[in-house]
GROMACS .gro file of C-alpha atoms in nm:
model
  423
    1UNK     CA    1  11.903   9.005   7.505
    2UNK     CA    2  12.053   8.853   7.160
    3UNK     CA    3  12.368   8.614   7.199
    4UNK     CA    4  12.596   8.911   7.099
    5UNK     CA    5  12.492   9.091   7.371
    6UNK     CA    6  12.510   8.812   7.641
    7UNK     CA    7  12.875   8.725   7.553
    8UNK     CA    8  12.961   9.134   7.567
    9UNK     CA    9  12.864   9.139   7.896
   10UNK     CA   10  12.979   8.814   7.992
   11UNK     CA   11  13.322   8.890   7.880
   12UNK     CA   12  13.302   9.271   8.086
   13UNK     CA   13  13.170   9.094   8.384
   14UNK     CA   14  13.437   8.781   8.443
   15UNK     CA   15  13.709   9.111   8.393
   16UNK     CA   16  13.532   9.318   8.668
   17UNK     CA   17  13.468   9.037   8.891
   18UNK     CA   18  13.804   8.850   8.865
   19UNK     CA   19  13.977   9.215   8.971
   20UNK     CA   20  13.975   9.470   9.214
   21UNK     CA   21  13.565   9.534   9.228
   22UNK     CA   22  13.511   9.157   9.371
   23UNK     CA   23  13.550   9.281   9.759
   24UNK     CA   24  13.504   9.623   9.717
   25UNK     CA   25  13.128   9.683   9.709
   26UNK     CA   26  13.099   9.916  10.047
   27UNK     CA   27  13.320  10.178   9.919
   28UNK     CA   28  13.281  10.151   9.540
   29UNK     CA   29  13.352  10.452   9.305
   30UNK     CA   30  13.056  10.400   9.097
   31UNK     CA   31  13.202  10.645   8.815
   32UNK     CA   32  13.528  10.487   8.812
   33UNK     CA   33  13.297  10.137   8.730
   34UNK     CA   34  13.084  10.279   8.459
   35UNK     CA   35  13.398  10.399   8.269
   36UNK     CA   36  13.582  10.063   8.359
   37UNK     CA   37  13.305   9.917   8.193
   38UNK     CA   38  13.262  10.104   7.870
   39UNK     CA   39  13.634  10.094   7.810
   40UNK     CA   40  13.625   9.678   7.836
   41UNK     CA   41  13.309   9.728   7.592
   42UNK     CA   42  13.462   9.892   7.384
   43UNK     CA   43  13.763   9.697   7.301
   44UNK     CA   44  13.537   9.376   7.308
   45UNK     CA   45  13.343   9.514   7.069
   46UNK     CA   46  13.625   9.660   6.847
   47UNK     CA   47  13.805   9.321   6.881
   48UNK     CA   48  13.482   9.129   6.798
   49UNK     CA   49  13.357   9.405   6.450
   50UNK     CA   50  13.056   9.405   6.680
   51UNK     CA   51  12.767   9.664   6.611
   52UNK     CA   52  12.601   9.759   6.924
   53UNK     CA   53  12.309  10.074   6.958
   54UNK     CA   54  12.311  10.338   7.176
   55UNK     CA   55  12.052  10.170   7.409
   56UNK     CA   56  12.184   9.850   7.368
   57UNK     CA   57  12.541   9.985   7.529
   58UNK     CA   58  12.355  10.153   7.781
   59UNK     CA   59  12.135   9.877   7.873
   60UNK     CA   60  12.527   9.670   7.967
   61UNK     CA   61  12.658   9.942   8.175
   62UNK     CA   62  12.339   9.963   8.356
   63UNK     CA   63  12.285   9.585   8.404
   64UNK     CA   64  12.659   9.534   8.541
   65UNK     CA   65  12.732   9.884   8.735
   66UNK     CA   66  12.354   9.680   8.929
   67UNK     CA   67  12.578   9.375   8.911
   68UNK     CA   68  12.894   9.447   9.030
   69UNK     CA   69  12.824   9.724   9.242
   70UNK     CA   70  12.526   9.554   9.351
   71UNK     CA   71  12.341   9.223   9.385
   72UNK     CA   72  12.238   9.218   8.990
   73UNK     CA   73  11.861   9.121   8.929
   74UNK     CA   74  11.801   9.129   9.342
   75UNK     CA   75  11.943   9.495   9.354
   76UNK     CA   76  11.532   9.643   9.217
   77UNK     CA   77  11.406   9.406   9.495
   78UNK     CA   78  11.628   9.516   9.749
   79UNK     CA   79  11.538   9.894   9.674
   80UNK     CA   80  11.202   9.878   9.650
   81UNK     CA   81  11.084   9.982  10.000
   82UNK     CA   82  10.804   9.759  10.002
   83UNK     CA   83  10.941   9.439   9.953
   84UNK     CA   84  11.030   9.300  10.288
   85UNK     CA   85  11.117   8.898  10.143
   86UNK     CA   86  11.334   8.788   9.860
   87UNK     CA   87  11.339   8.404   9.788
   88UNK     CA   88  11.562   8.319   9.491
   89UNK     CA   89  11.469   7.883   9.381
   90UNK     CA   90  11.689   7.870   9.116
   91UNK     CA   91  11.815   8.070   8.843
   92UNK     CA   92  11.443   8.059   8.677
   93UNK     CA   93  11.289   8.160   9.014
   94UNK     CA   94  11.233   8.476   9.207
   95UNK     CA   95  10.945   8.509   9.456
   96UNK     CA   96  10.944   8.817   9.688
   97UNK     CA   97  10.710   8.942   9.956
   98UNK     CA   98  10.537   9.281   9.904
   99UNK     CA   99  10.299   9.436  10.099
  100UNK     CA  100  10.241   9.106  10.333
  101UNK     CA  101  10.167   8.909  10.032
  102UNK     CA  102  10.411   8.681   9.846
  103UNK     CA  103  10.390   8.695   9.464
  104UNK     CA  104  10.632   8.540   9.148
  105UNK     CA  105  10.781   8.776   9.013
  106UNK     CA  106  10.959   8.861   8.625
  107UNK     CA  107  11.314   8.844   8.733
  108UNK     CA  108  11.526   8.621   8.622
  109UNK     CA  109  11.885   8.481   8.648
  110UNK     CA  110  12.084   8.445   8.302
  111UNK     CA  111  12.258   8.143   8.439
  112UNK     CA  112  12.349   7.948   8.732
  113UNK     CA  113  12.669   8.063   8.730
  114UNK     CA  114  12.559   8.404   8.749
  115UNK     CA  115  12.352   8.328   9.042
  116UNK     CA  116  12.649   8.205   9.202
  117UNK     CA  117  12.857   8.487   9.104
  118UNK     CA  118  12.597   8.672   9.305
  119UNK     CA  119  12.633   8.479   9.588
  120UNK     CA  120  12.991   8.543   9.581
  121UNK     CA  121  12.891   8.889   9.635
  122UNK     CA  122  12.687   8.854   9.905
  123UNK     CA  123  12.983   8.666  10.088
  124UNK     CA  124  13.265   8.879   9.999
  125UNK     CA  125  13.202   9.126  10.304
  126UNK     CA  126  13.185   8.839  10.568
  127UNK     CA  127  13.373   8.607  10.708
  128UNK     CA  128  13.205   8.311  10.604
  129UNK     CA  129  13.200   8.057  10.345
  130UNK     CA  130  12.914   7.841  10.163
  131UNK     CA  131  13.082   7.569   9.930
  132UNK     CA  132  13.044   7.189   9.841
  133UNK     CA  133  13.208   7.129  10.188
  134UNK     CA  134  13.001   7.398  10.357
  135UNK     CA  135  12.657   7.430  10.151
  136UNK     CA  136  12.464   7.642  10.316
  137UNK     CA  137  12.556   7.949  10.586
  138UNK     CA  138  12.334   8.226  10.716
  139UNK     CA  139  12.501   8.563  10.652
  140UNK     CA  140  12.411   8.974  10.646
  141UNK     CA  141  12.389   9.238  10.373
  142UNK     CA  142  12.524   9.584  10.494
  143UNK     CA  143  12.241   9.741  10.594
  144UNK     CA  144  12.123   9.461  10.824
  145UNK     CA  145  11.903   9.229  10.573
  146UNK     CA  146  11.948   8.873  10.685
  147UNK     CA  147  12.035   8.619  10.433
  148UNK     CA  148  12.053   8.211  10.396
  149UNK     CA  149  12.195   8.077  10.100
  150UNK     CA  150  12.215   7.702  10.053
  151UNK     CA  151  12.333   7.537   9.759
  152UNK     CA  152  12.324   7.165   9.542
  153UNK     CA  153  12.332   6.925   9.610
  154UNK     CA  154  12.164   7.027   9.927
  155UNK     CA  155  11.919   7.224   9.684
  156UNK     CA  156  11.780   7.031   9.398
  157UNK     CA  157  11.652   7.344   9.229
  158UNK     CA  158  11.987   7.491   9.215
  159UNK     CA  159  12.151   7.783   9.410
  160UNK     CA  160  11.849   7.968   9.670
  161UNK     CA  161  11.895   8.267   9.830
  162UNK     CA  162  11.628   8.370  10.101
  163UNK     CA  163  11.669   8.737  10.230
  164UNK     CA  164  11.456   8.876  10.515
  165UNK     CA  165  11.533   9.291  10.447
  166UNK     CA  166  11.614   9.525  10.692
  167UNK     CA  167  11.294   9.707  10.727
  168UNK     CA  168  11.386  10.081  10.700
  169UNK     CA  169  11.091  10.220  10.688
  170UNK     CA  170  11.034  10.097  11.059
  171UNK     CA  171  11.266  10.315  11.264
  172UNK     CA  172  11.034  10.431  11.552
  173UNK     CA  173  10.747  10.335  11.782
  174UNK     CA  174  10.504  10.524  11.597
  175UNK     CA  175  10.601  10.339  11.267
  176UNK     CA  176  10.458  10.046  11.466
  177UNK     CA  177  10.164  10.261  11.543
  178UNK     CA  178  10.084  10.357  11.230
  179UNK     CA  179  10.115  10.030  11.075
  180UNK     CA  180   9.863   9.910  11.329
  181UNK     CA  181  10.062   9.673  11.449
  182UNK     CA  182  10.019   9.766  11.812
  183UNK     CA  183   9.836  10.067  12.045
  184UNK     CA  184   9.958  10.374  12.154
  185UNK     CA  185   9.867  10.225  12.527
  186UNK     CA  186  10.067   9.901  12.455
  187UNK     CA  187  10.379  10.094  12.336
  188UNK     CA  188  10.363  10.360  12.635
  189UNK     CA  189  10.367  10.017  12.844
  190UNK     CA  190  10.609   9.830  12.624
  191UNK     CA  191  10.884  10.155  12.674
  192UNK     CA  192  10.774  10.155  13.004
  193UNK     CA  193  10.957   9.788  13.072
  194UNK     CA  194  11.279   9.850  12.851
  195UNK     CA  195  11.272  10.117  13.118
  196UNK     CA  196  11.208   9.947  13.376
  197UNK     CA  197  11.484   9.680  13.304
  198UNK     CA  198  11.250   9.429  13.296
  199UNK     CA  199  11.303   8.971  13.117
  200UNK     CA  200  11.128   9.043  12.809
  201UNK     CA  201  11.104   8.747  12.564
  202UNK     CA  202  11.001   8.839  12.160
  203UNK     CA  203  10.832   8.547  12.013
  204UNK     CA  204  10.682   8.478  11.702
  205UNK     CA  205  10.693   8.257  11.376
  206UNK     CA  206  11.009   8.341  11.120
  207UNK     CA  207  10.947   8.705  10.936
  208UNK     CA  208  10.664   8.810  11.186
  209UNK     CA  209  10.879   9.110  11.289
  210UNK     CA  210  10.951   9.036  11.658
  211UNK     CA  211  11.364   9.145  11.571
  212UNK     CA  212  11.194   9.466  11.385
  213UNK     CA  213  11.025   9.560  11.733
  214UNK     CA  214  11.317   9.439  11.925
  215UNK     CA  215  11.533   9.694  11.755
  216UNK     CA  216  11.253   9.950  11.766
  217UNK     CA  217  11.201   9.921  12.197
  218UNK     CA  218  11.556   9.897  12.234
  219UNK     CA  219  11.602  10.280  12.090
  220UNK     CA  220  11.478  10.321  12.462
  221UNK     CA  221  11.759  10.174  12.646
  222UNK     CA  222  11.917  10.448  12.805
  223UNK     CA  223  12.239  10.585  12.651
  224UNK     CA  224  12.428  10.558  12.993
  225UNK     CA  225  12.424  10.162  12.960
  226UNK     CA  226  12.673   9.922  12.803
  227UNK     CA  227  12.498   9.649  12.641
  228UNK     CA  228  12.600   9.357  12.465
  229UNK     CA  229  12.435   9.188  12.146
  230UNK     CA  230  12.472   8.817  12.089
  231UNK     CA  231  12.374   8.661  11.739
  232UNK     CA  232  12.433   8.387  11.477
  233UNK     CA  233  12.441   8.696  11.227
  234UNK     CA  234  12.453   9.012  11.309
  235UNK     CA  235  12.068   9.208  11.235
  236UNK     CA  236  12.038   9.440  11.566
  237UNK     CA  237  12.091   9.831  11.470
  238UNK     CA  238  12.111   9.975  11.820
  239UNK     CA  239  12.139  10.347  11.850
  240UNK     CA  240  12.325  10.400  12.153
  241UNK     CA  241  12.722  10.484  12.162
  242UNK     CA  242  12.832  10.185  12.392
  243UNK     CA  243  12.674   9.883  12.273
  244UNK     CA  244  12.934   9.556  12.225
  245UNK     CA  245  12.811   9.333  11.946
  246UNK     CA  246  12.932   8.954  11.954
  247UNK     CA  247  12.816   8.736  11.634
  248UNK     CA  248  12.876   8.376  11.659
  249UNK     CA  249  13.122   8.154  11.405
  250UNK     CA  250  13.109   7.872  11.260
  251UNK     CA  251  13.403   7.607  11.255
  252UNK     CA  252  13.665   7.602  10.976
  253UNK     CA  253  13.744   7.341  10.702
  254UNK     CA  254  13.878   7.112  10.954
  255UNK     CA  255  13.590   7.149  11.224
  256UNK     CA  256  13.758   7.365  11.449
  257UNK     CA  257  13.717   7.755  11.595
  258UNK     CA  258  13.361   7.702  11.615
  259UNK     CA  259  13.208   7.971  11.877
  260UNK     CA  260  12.862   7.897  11.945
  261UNK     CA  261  12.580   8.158  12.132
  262UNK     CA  262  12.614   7.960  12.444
  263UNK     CA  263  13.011   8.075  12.423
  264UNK     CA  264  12.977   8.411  12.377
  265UNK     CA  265  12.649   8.463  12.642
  266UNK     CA  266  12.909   8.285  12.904
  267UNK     CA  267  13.170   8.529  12.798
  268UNK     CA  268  12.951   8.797  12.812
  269UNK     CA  269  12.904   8.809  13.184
  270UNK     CA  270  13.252   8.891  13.216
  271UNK     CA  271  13.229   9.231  13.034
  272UNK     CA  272  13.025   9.377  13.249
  273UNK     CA  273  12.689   9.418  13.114
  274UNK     CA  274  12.433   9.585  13.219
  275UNK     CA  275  12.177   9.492  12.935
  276UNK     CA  276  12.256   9.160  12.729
  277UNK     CA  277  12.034   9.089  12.408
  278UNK     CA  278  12.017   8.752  12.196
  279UNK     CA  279  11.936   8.783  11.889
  280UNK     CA  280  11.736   8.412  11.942
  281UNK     CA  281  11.736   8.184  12.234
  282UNK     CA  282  11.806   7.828  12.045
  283UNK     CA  283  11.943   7.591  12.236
  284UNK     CA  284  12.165   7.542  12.565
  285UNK     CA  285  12.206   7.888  12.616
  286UNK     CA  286  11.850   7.962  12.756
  287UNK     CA  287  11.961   7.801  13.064
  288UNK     CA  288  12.247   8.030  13.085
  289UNK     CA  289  11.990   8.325  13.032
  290UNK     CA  290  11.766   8.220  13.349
  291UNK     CA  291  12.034   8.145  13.576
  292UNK     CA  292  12.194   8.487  13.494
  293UNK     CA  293  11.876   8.700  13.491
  294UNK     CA  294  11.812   8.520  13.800
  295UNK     CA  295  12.163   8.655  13.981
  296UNK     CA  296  12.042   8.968  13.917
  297UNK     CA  297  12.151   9.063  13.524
  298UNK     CA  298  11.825   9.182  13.472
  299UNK     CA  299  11.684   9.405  13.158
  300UNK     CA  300  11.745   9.094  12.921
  301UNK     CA  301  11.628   9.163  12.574
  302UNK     CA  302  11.526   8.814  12.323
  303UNK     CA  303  11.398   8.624  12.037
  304UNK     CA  304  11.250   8.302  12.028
  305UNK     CA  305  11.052   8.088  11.787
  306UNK     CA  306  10.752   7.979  11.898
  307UNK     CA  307  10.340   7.991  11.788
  308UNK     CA  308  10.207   8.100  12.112
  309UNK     CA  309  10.301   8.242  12.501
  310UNK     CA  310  10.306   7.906  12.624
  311UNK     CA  311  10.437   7.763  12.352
  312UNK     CA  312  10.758   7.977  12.458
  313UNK     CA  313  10.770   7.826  12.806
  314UNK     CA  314  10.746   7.505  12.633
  315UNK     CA  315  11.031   7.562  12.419
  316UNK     CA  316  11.219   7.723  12.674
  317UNK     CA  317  11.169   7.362  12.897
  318UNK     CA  318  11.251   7.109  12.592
  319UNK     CA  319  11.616   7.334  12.497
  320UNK     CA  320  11.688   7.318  12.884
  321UNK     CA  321  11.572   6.931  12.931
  322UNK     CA  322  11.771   6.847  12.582
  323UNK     CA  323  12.071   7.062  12.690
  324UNK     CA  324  12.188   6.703  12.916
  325UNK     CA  325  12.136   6.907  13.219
  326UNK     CA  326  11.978   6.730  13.551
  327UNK     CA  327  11.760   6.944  13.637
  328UNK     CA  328  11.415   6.858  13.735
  329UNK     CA  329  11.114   7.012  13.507
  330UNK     CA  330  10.963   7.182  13.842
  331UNK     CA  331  11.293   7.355  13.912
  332UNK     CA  332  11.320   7.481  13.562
  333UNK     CA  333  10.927   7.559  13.576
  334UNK     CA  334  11.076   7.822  13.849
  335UNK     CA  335  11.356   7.936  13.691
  336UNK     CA  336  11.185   8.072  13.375
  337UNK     CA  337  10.889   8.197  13.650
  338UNK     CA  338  11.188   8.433  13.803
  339UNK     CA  339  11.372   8.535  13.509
  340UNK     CA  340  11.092   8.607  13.184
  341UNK     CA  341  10.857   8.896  13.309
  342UNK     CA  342  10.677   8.971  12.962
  343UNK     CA  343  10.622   8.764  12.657
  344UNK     CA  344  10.550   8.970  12.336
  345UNK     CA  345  10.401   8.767  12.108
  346UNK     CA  346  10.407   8.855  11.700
  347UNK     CA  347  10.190   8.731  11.432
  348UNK     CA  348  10.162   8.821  11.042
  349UNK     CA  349   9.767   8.787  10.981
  350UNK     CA  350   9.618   8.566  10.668
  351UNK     CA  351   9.592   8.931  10.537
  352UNK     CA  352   9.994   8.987  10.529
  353UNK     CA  353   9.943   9.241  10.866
  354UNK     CA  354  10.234   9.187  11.118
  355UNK     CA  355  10.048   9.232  11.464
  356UNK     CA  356  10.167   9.233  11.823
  357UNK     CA  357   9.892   8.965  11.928
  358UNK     CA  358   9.956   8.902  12.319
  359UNK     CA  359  10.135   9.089  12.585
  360UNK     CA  360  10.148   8.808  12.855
  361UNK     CA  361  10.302   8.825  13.194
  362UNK     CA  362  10.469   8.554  13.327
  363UNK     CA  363  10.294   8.544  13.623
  364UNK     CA  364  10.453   8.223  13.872
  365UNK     CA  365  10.423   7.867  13.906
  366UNK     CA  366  10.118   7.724  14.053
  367UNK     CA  367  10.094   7.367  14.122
  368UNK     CA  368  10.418   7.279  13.961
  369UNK     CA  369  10.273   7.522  13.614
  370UNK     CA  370  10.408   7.818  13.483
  371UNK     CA  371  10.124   8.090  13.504
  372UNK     CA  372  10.068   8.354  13.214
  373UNK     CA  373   9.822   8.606  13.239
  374UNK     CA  374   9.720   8.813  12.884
  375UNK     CA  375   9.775   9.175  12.981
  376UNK     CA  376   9.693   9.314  12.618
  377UNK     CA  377   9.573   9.077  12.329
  378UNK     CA  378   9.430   9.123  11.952
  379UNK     CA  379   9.127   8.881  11.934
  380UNK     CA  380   9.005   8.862  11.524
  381UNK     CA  381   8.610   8.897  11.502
  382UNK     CA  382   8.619   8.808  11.133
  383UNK     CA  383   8.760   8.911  10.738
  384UNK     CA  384   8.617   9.197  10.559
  385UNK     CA  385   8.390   9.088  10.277
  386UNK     CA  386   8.510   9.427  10.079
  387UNK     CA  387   8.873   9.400  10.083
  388UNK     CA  388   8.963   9.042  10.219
  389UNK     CA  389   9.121   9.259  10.545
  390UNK     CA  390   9.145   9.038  10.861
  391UNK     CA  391   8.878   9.237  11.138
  392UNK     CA  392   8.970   9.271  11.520
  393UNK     CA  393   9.054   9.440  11.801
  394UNK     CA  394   9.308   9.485  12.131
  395UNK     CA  395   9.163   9.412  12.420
  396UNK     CA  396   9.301   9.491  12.787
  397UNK     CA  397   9.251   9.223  13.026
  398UNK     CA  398   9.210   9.446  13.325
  399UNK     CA  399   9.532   9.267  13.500
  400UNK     CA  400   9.790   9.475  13.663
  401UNK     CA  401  10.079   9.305  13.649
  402UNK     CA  402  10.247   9.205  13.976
  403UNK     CA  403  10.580   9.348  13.897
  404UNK     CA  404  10.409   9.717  13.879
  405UNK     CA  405  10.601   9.830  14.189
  406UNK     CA  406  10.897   9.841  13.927
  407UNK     CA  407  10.814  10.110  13.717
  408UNK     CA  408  10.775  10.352  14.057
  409UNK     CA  409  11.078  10.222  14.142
  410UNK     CA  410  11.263  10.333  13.811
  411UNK     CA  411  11.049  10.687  13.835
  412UNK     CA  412  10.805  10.581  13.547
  413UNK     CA  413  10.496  10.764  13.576
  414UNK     CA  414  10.268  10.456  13.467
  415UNK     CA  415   9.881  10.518  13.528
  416UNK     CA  416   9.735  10.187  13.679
  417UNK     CA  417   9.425  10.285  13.415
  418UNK     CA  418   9.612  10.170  13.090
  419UNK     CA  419   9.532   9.812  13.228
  420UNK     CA  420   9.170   9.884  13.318
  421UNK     CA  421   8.968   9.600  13.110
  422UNK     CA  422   8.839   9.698  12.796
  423UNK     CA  423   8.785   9.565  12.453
   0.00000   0.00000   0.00000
């Protein structure tokens, strides 16, 4: 693009921006933009004794209608149903994640300030802020992508934006299927405990998918509950009528009004739940979640970080020892024991797969240890000379897990063969 060009659309873009279309992206009259735009060209250009093609003109419009109805550069990489990460280092900088496998790509920012003028977008729909005093804030795109933006001097490379979409194409249990990412026998047991109301905890490194299959499993909560959904940002797209979702806040410019998870999953036992889902267990409140699931608020629905099953029961431990609470590790040992029934674990293979890679029960405490027992696993036998695809298999562990009784109770016709050991 030659100078001329680059100070046209400069010009048309601090007028759009600086007026009405700044907050106004969700119900946008796209028309109304394009001749809003071609008008301000037009006078620039008449002003200026500019001389601008056809497909030069067009090229504008098209670039800032992207821009300012938009996210500018980002908006191809948010549309292209493939892409699942976008990591912006910089005006210079664009990586994104297709297919599994992360890759630089072409795009490019004209300027910082543009980058931050696409920020500015991104923020305009939320209540939160990222500035100098503030410099970096985790927020959501409208359809549910999540997004962290953290700026200099935090940054040295400039503004980055890291956006983890909202997968769309993922809508239903046999999306998962299909994708190979579990079995149809895990998922008929995996519905069978949303059923069944049973602790189940979704762990898994970041972008592995575990809030993807939370969102798909809870599609089976039944429509006659009220259940409430407690995050940092807000990513859950429940389908049911009564769900209550709670998103945390963060404190104002004089460090006050802050309203942490811990705050709202107190709160929440007040409403009347009769399913409660964090969006991730982090800190103090995990405590909170055993001693509630414990007095009987059971059907709890979360995320946690972690690398492995008993890497979640170790994480669980360290936010509840850390938390200043005097509690003694065998007591909490039994606390997680009665409240987590299931641990599904989530892994993205060195071939970019997302796989489901343990089902574990939490099985008791024996000898002062938490017991898991693998009811389903994927074990990898190798990588395909042909293709570079990561080789394996599920294997059942032949375990029926003690809390069986559960799904008779809830009238779940559950064959005790799904578990029979094979693999």
């Amino acid at each position: 693009m030659t100078k001329d060009l680059r100070e046209v659309k400069e010009k048309i873009r601090q007028q759009l921006i600086s007026g009405e279309y700044m907050f106004t992206m969700r119900t946008m009259d796209k028309e109304k933009l394009k001749k809003d735009i071609m008008r301000s060209m037009d006078y620039i250009v008449s002003v200026e004794r500019l001389t601008l093609s056809l497909e030069e003109r067009e090229k504008i419009v098209a670039e800032l209608i992207d821009e300012v109805a938009g996210f500018g550069p980002l908006s191809n990489l948010l549309n292209d149903p493939q892409v699942s990460e976008i990591m912006v280092n910089g005006a210079n900088s664009v990586y994104a994640e297709k297919n599994g496998m992360m890759a630089l790509t072409d795009i490019k920012f004209e300027s910082n300030r543009q980058l931050l003028q696409t920020i500015e977008k991104i923020m305009a729909p939320t209540q939160r802020r990222v500035d100098e005093s503030s410099p970096y804030v985790d927020a959501s795109l409208p359809d549910g992508s999540r997004v962290n933006i953290v700026l200099p001097p935090l940054s040295l490379v400039g503004p980055v934006i890291t956006i983890r979409k909202f997968s769309r194409d993922i809508a239903t249990i046999e999306d998962l299927i299909k994708r190979d990412s579990m079995t149809e026998k895990m998922s008929k047991f995996l519905i069978a405990a949303i059923r069944a109301k049973l602790n189940i905890i979704f762990a898994g490194a970041t972008g592995v998918g575990k809030t993807t299959t939370l969102n798909v499993l809870s599609h089976y909560i039944s429509e006659g509950e009220r259940i409430i959904t407690i995050e940092d940002t807000n990513e859950l797209r429940l389908k049911q009528n009564h769900v209550v979702p709670l998103e945390a806040r963060q404190a104002n410019v004089e460090g006050k009004g802050e309203v942490t998870i811990r705050d709202l999953f107190k709160n929440s036992l007040r409403m009347r739940p009769d399913r409660i889902i964090l969006g991730e267990i982090r800190g103090s409140e995990a405590l909170d979640m055993l001693q509630a699931i414990s007095s009987g608020h059971d059907g709890a629905l979360a995320v946690l970080h972690a690398s492995s099953p008993m890497d979640v029961i170790s994480r669980i431990e360290t936010m509840i020892i850390t938390s200043n609470t005097a509690i003694p590790l065998w007591a909490i040992r039994r606390q997680i024991s009665n409240a987590v029934d299931i641990i599904v674990m989530q892994e993205q293979l060195l071939d970019g797969h997302r796989k489901i890679t343990h089902i574990t029960e939490v099985e008791g405490v024996q000898n002062d240890e938490v017991v898991l027992r693998d009811i389903f696993s994927y074990e990898i036998t190798g990588i395909s000379e042909e293709n570079k695809q990561v080789v394996g298999r599920w294997k059942t562990w032949g375990v029926v897990p003690s809390f069986y009784s559960r799904f008779k109770l809830h009238g779940l016709d559950v064959p005790e063969d799904i578990f029979h050991a094979e693999g």
